[in-house]
PDB file of C-alpha atoms in Angstrom:
ATOM      1  CA  GLU D   1      -2.393  22.752 -17.969  1.00  0.00           C
ATOM      2  CA  GLU D   2      -3.820  20.773 -15.081  1.00  0.00           C
ATOM      3  CA  VAL D   3      -6.278  17.968 -15.630  1.00  0.00           C
ATOM      4  CA  SER D   4      -9.426  18.051 -13.527  1.00  0.00           C
ATOM      5  CA  GLU D   5     -10.499  15.033 -11.499  1.00  0.00           C
ATOM      6  CA  GLU D   6     -13.457  14.564 -13.828  1.00  0.00           C
ATOM      7  CA  GLU D   7     -11.201  14.570 -16.892  1.00  0.00           C
ATOM      8  CA  LEU D   8      -8.801  12.133 -15.266  1.00  0.00           C
ATOM      9  CA  LEU D   9     -11.623   9.794 -14.273  1.00  0.00           C
ATOM     10  CA  ALA D  10     -13.053   9.940 -17.819  1.00  0.00           C
ATOM     11  CA  ALA D  11      -9.630   9.169 -19.320  1.00  0.00           C
ATOM     12  CA  VAL D  12      -9.060   6.204 -17.012  1.00  0.00           C
ATOM     13  CA  LYS D  13     -12.547   4.872 -17.746  1.00  0.00           C
ATOM     14  CA  ARG D  14     -11.830   5.164 -21.476  1.00  0.00           C
ATOM     15  CA  ALA D  15      -8.496   3.346 -21.069  1.00  0.00           C
ATOM     16  CA  HIS D  16     -10.303   0.674 -19.056  1.00  0.00           C
ATOM     17  CA  GLU D  17     -12.918   0.194 -21.780  1.00  0.00           C
ATOM     18  CA  LEU D  18     -10.192  -0.072 -24.428  1.00  0.00           C
ATOM     19  CA  ALA D  19      -8.301  -2.640 -22.345  1.00  0.00           C
ATOM     20  CA  ILE D  20     -11.449  -4.755 -22.052  1.00  0.00           C
ATOM     21  CA  ARG D  21     -12.169  -4.504 -25.772  1.00  0.00           C
ATOM     22  CA  ALA D  22      -8.592  -5.419 -26.628  1.00  0.00           C
ATOM     23  CA  GLY D  23      -8.616  -8.309 -24.179  1.00  0.00           C
ATOM     24  CA  ASN D  24      -5.589  -6.872 -22.385  1.00  0.00           C
ATOM     25  CA  ARG D  25      -6.202  -8.155 -18.882  1.00  0.00           C
ATOM     26  CA  SER D  26      -2.945  -6.763 -17.552  1.00  0.00           C
ATOM     27  CA  THR D  27      -3.905  -3.216 -18.527  1.00  0.00           C
ATOM     28  CA  GLN D  28      -7.433  -3.868 -17.337  1.00  0.00           C
ATOM     29  CA  SER D  29      -6.006  -4.767 -13.920  1.00  0.00           C
ATOM     30  CA  ARG D  30      -4.005  -1.526 -13.786  1.00  0.00           C
ATOM     31  CA  THR D  31      -6.996   0.593 -14.823  1.00  0.00           C
ATOM     32  CA  GLU D  32      -9.202  -1.149 -12.244  1.00  0.00           C
ATOM     33  CA  LEU D  33      -6.675  -0.121  -9.598  1.00  0.00           C
ATOM     34  CA  LEU D  34      -6.584   3.448 -10.891  1.00  0.00           C
ATOM     35  CA  LEU D  35     -10.372   3.607 -10.906  1.00  0.00           C
ATOM     36  CA  GLY D  36     -10.417   2.310  -7.350  1.00  0.00           C
ATOM     37  CA  ARG D  37      -7.990   5.027  -6.283  1.00  0.00           C
ATOM     38  CA  LEU D  38     -10.015   7.705  -8.014  1.00  0.00           C
ATOM     39  CA  VAL D  39     -13.459   6.741  -6.730  1.00  0.00           C
ATOM     40  CA  GLY D  40     -12.533   5.305  -3.321  1.00  0.00           C
ATOM     41  CA  GLY D  41     -15.100   4.014  -0.851  1.00  0.00           C
ATOM     42  CA  LYS D  42     -17.128   0.869  -1.449  1.00  0.00           C
ATOM     43  CA  GLU D  43     -16.936   1.308  -5.217  1.00  0.00           C
ATOM     44  CA  GLY D  44     -13.168   1.555  -4.866  1.00  0.00           C
ATOM     45  CA  ILE D  45     -13.197  -1.770  -3.015  1.00  0.00           C
ATOM     46  CA  GLU D  46     -14.945  -3.421  -5.969  1.00  0.00           C
ATOM     47  CA  HIS D  47     -12.357  -2.035  -8.397  1.00  0.00           C
ATOM     48  CA  ALA D  48      -9.462  -3.087  -6.144  1.00  0.00           C
ATOM     49  CA  GLU D  49     -10.885  -6.607  -5.824  1.00  0.00           C
ATOM     50  CA  ARG D  50     -11.180  -6.897  -9.615  1.00  0.00           C
ATOM     51  CA  SER D  51      -7.673  -5.495 -10.031  1.00  0.00           C
ATOM     52  CA  LEU D  52      -6.299  -8.091  -7.628  1.00  0.00           C
ATOM     53  CA  GLU D  53      -8.180 -10.919  -9.344  1.00  0.00           C
ATOM     54  CA  LEU D  54      -6.855  -9.860 -12.747  1.00  0.00           C
ATOM     55  CA  ALA D  55      -3.296  -9.336 -11.508  1.00  0.00           C
ATOM     56  CA  ARG D  56      -3.268 -12.820 -10.015  1.00  0.00           C
ATOM     57  CA  ALA D  57      -4.753 -14.317 -13.181  1.00  0.00           C
ATOM     58  CA  THR D  58      -2.098 -12.686 -15.365  1.00  0.00           C
ATOM     59  CA  GLY D  59       0.789 -13.498 -13.033  1.00  0.00           C
ATOM     60  CA  ASP D  60       1.498  -9.845 -12.264  1.00  0.00           C
ATOM     61  CA  ARG D  61       2.920 -10.204  -8.761  1.00  0.00           C
ATOM     62  CA  ARG D  62       3.855  -6.530  -8.438  1.00  0.00           C
ATOM     63  CA  GLY D  63       0.358  -5.485  -9.473  1.00  0.00           C
ATOM     64  CA  ALA D  64      -1.170  -8.023  -7.107  1.00  0.00           C
ATOM     65  CA  ARG D  65       0.873  -6.681  -4.180  1.00  0.00           C
ATOM     66  CA  GLU D  66      -0.137  -3.119  -4.997  1.00  0.00           C
ATOM     67  CA  SER D  67      -3.790  -4.155  -5.265  1.00  0.00           C
ATOM     68  CA  MET D  68      -3.578  -6.052  -1.959  1.00  0.00           C
ATOM     69  CA  ARG D  69      -2.144  -3.049  -0.121  1.00  0.00           C
ATOM     70  CA  PHE D  70      -4.725  -0.662  -1.549  1.00  0.00           C
ATOM     71  CA  LEU D  71      -7.609  -3.063  -0.954  1.00  0.00           C
ATOM     72  CA  ALA D  72      -6.462  -3.547   2.646  1.00  0.00           C
ATOM     73  CA  GLU D  73      -6.532   0.234   3.219  1.00  0.00           C
ATOM     74  CA  LEU D  74     -10.041   0.516   1.797  1.00  0.00           C
ATOM     75  CA  LEU D  75     -11.356  -2.472   3.719  1.00  0.00           C
ATOM     76  CA  PHE D  76      -9.912  -1.123   6.950  1.00  0.00           C
ATOM     77  CA  VAL D  77     -11.736   2.183   6.533  1.00  0.00           C
ATOM     78  CA  HIS D  78     -14.965   1.162   4.807  1.00  0.00           C
ATOM     79  CA  GLU D  79     -15.563  -2.443   5.882  1.00  0.00           C
ATOM     80  CA  PRO D  80     -14.161  -2.904   9.383  1.00  0.00           C
ATOM     81  CA  ALA D  81     -15.958  -6.242   9.735  1.00  0.00           C
ATOM     82  CA  ARG D  82     -13.446  -7.599   7.200  1.00  0.00           C
ATOM     83  CA  ILE D  83     -10.465  -6.863   9.470  1.00  0.00           C
ATOM     84  CA  ASP D  84      -9.071 -10.400   9.256  1.00  0.00           C
ATOM     85  CA  GLU D  85      -9.086 -10.229   5.459  1.00  0.00           C
ATOM     86  CA  THR D  86      -7.414  -6.819   5.670  1.00  0.00           C
ATOM     87  CA  PHE D  87      -4.438  -8.180   7.584  1.00  0.00           C
ATOM     88  CA  ASP D  88      -4.344 -11.362   5.479  1.00  0.00           C
ATOM     89  CA  LEU D  89      -3.960  -9.206   2.360  1.00  0.00           C
ATOM     90  CA  LEU D  90      -1.153  -7.187   3.912  1.00  0.00           C
ATOM     91  CA  ASP D  91       0.588 -10.315   5.170  1.00  0.00           C
ATOM     92  CA  GLU D  92       0.348 -11.932   1.737  1.00  0.00           C
ATOM     93  CA  SER D  93       1.765  -8.803   0.122  1.00  0.00           C
ATOM     94  CA  ILE D  94       4.608  -8.684   2.654  1.00  0.00           C
ATOM     95  CA  GLU D  95       5.441 -12.376   2.206  1.00  0.00           C
ATOM     96  CA  ASP D  96       5.432 -12.123  -1.590  1.00  0.00           C
ATOM     97  CA  SER D  97       7.688  -9.058  -1.358  1.00  0.00           C
ATOM     98  CA  ARG D  98      10.135 -11.046   0.770  1.00  0.00           C
ATOM     99  CA  GLN D  99      10.051 -13.978  -1.669  1.00  0.00           C
ATOM    100  CA  THR D 100      10.770 -11.751  -4.656  1.00  0.00           C
ATOM    101  CA  GLY D 101      13.320  -9.595  -2.820  1.00  0.00           C
ATOM    102  CA  ASN D 102      11.400  -6.406  -3.597  1.00  0.00           C
ATOM    103  CA  LEU D 103      12.506  -4.146  -0.759  1.00  0.00           C
ATOM    104  CA  GLU D 104      10.322  -1.196  -1.704  1.00  0.00           C
ATOM    105  CA  SER D 105       7.199  -3.335  -1.857  1.00  0.00           C
ATOM    106  CA  LEU D 106       8.193  -4.970   1.422  1.00  0.00           C
ATOM    107  CA  ALA D 107       8.603  -1.576   3.089  1.00  0.00           C
ATOM    108  CA  LEU D 108       5.263  -0.366   1.726  1.00  0.00           C
ATOM    109  CA  GLY D 109       3.511  -3.459   3.076  1.00  0.00           C
ATOM    110  CA  LEU D 110       5.175  -3.183   6.479  1.00  0.00           C
ATOM    111  CA  VAL D 111       4.412   0.539   6.749  1.00  0.00           C
ATOM    112  CA  GLY D 112       0.783  -0.158   5.819  1.00  0.00           C
ATOM    113  CA  ARG D 113       0.538  -2.928   8.393  1.00  0.00           C
ATOM    114  CA  ALA D 114       2.059  -0.720  11.094  1.00  0.00           C
ATOM    115  CA  ARG D 115      -0.327   2.125  10.301  1.00  0.00           C
ATOM    116  CA  LEU D 116      -3.342  -0.163  10.641  1.00  0.00           C
ATOM    117  CA  LEU D 117      -2.051  -1.716  13.855  1.00  0.00           C
ATOM    118  CA  ALA D 118      -1.597   1.765  15.319  1.00  0.00           C
ATOM    119  CA  THR D 119      -5.377   2.059  15.569  1.00  0.00           C
ATOM    120  CA  SER D 120      -6.487  -1.561  15.795  1.00  0.00           C
ATOM    121  CA  GLY D 121      -3.781  -3.635  17.431  1.00  0.00           C
ATOM    122  CA  GLY D 122      -2.146  -4.095  20.740  1.00  0.00           C
ATOM    123  CA  ARG D 123       0.597  -1.724  21.776  1.00  0.00           C
ATOM    124  CA  GLN D 124       3.449  -4.220  21.443  1.00  0.00           C
ATOM    125  CA  ASP D 125       2.215  -5.473  18.048  1.00  0.00           C
ATOM    126  CA  TRP D 126       2.048  -1.884  16.869  1.00  0.00           C
ATOM    127  CA  ILE D 127       5.554  -1.061  18.123  1.00  0.00           C
ATOM    128  CA  ASP D 128       6.996  -4.253  16.610  1.00  0.00           C
ATOM    129  CA  ALA D 129       5.323  -3.506  13.274  1.00  0.00           C
ATOM    130  CA  TYR D 130       6.753   0.014  13.197  1.00  0.00           C
ATOM    131  CA  HIS D 131      10.219  -1.310  14.002  1.00  0.00           C
ATOM    132  CA  ALA D 132       9.958  -3.773  11.109  1.00  0.00           C
ATOM    133  CA  ALA D 133       8.749  -0.994   8.802  1.00  0.00           C
ATOM    134  CA  ILE D 134      11.580   1.319   9.791  1.00  0.00           C
ATOM    135  CA  GLU D 135      14.145  -1.456   9.342  1.00  0.00           C
ATOM    136  CA  ALA D 136      12.810  -2.156   5.840  1.00  0.00           C
ATOM    137  CA  VAL D 137      13.069   1.503   4.861  1.00  0.00           C
ATOM    138  CA  GLU D 138      16.579   1.661   6.333  1.00  0.00           C
ATOM    139  CA  LYS D 139      17.635  -1.384   4.256  1.00  0.00           C
ATOM    140  CA  ILE D 140      16.646   0.534   1.143  1.00  0.00           C
ATOM    141  CA  ARG D 141      18.553   3.583   2.318  1.00  0.00           C
ATOM    142  CA  ASP D 142      21.613   1.451   3.065  1.00  0.00           C
ATOM    143  CA  LEU D 143      21.757   0.502  -0.612  1.00  0.00           C
ATOM    144  CA  GLN D 144      22.246   4.153  -1.549  1.00  0.00           C
ATOM    145  CA  PRO D 145      25.906   5.209  -1.672  1.00  0.00           C
ATOM    146  CA  ASP D 146      25.277   8.917  -1.235  1.00  0.00           C
ATOM    147  CA  GLY D 147      23.831  10.414   1.962  1.00  0.00           C
ATOM    148  CA  THR D 148      21.857  12.982  -0.011  1.00  0.00           C
ATOM    149  CA  VAL D 149      20.208  10.257  -2.064  1.00  0.00           C
ATOM    150  CA  GLY D 150      19.457   8.338   1.122  1.00  0.00           C
ATOM    151  CA  ALA D 151      17.921  11.402   2.737  1.00  0.00           C
ATOM    152  CA  ARG D 152      15.831  12.038  -0.354  1.00  0.00           C
ATOM    153  CA  LEU D 153      14.749   8.412  -0.386  1.00  0.00           C
ATOM    154  CA  PHE D 154      13.731   8.490   3.277  1.00  0.00           C
ATOM    155  CA  SER D 155      11.669  11.622   2.630  1.00  0.00           C
ATOM    156  CA  ARG D 156       9.497   9.474   0.330  1.00  0.00           C
ATOM    157  CA  TRP D 157       8.438   7.555   3.434  1.00  0.00           C
ATOM    158  CA  PRO D 158       6.603  10.097   5.591  1.00  0.00           C
ATOM    159  CA  ALA D 159       4.626   7.334   7.280  1.00  0.00           C
ATOM    160  CA  ALA D 160       7.876   5.688   8.316  1.00  0.00           C
ATOM    161  CA  SER D 161       9.436   8.891   9.611  1.00  0.00           C
ATOM    162  CA  ASP D 162       6.226   9.751  11.463  1.00  0.00           C
ATOM    163  CA  ALA D 163       6.268   6.194  12.734  1.00  0.00           C
ATOM    164  CA  THR D 164       9.755   6.693  14.089  1.00  0.00           C
ATOM    165  CA  LEU D 165       8.691   9.660  16.145  1.00  0.00           C
ATOM    166  CA  THR D 166       5.483   8.038  17.297  1.00  0.00           C
ATOM    167  CA  ALA D 167       7.183   4.776  18.220  1.00  0.00           C
ATOM    168  CA  LEU D 168       9.883   6.647  20.123  1.00  0.00           C
ATOM    169  CA  ALA D 169       7.199   8.548  21.993  1.00  0.00           C
ATOM    170  CA  TRP D 170       5.535   5.277  22.970  1.00  0.00           C
ATOM    171  CA  LEU D 171       8.813   3.679  23.905  1.00  0.00           C
ATOM    172  CA  ASP D 172      10.033   6.604  25.980  1.00  0.00           C
ATOM    173  CA  PRO D 173       7.236   8.491  27.785  1.00  0.00           C
ATOM    174  CA  ILE D 174       9.784  11.130  28.852  1.00  0.00           C
ATOM    175  CA  LEU D 175       9.723  12.422  25.248  1.00  0.00           C
ATOM    176  CA  LEU D 176       6.084  13.374  25.724  1.00  0.00           C
ATOM    177  CA  GLY D 177       6.749  15.243  28.867  1.00  0.00           C
TER     178      GLY D 177
END
């Protein structure tokens, strides 16, 4: 049986309330992020900001990186005047991913940065960002011993595979022709 969006939102709100009552700030951070994803828009920004604040306060680096990436996406779409903050969040997420050696988080941050630069940056910055994103995804694939697993893993990165085609098109105008 499928859960409706309304039921899901109600369940996450209930979990959020319970986390607050229990004083479980880590779970509160996760439910703030879920609420942000469910409601989106400006309200989603508020939830993502609270999620990030709580993740930082509890030392949850993975949660903080996820909150930063999501908040950056929302800011880019709904508050374009905060563009510098948007890229600062992505850069912080990317740097923390490098420091912790989390390749998946690194790839997600680089793909997100490349996607935003595709519509807001200079051509060379955009191309360089996509190259970095593709390299990060390829590093993950290289860790997989089986080609089938690697192919399955790459399929989880549609933005990266789309990026490959788009970047190639920009790099070689003959492909468009």
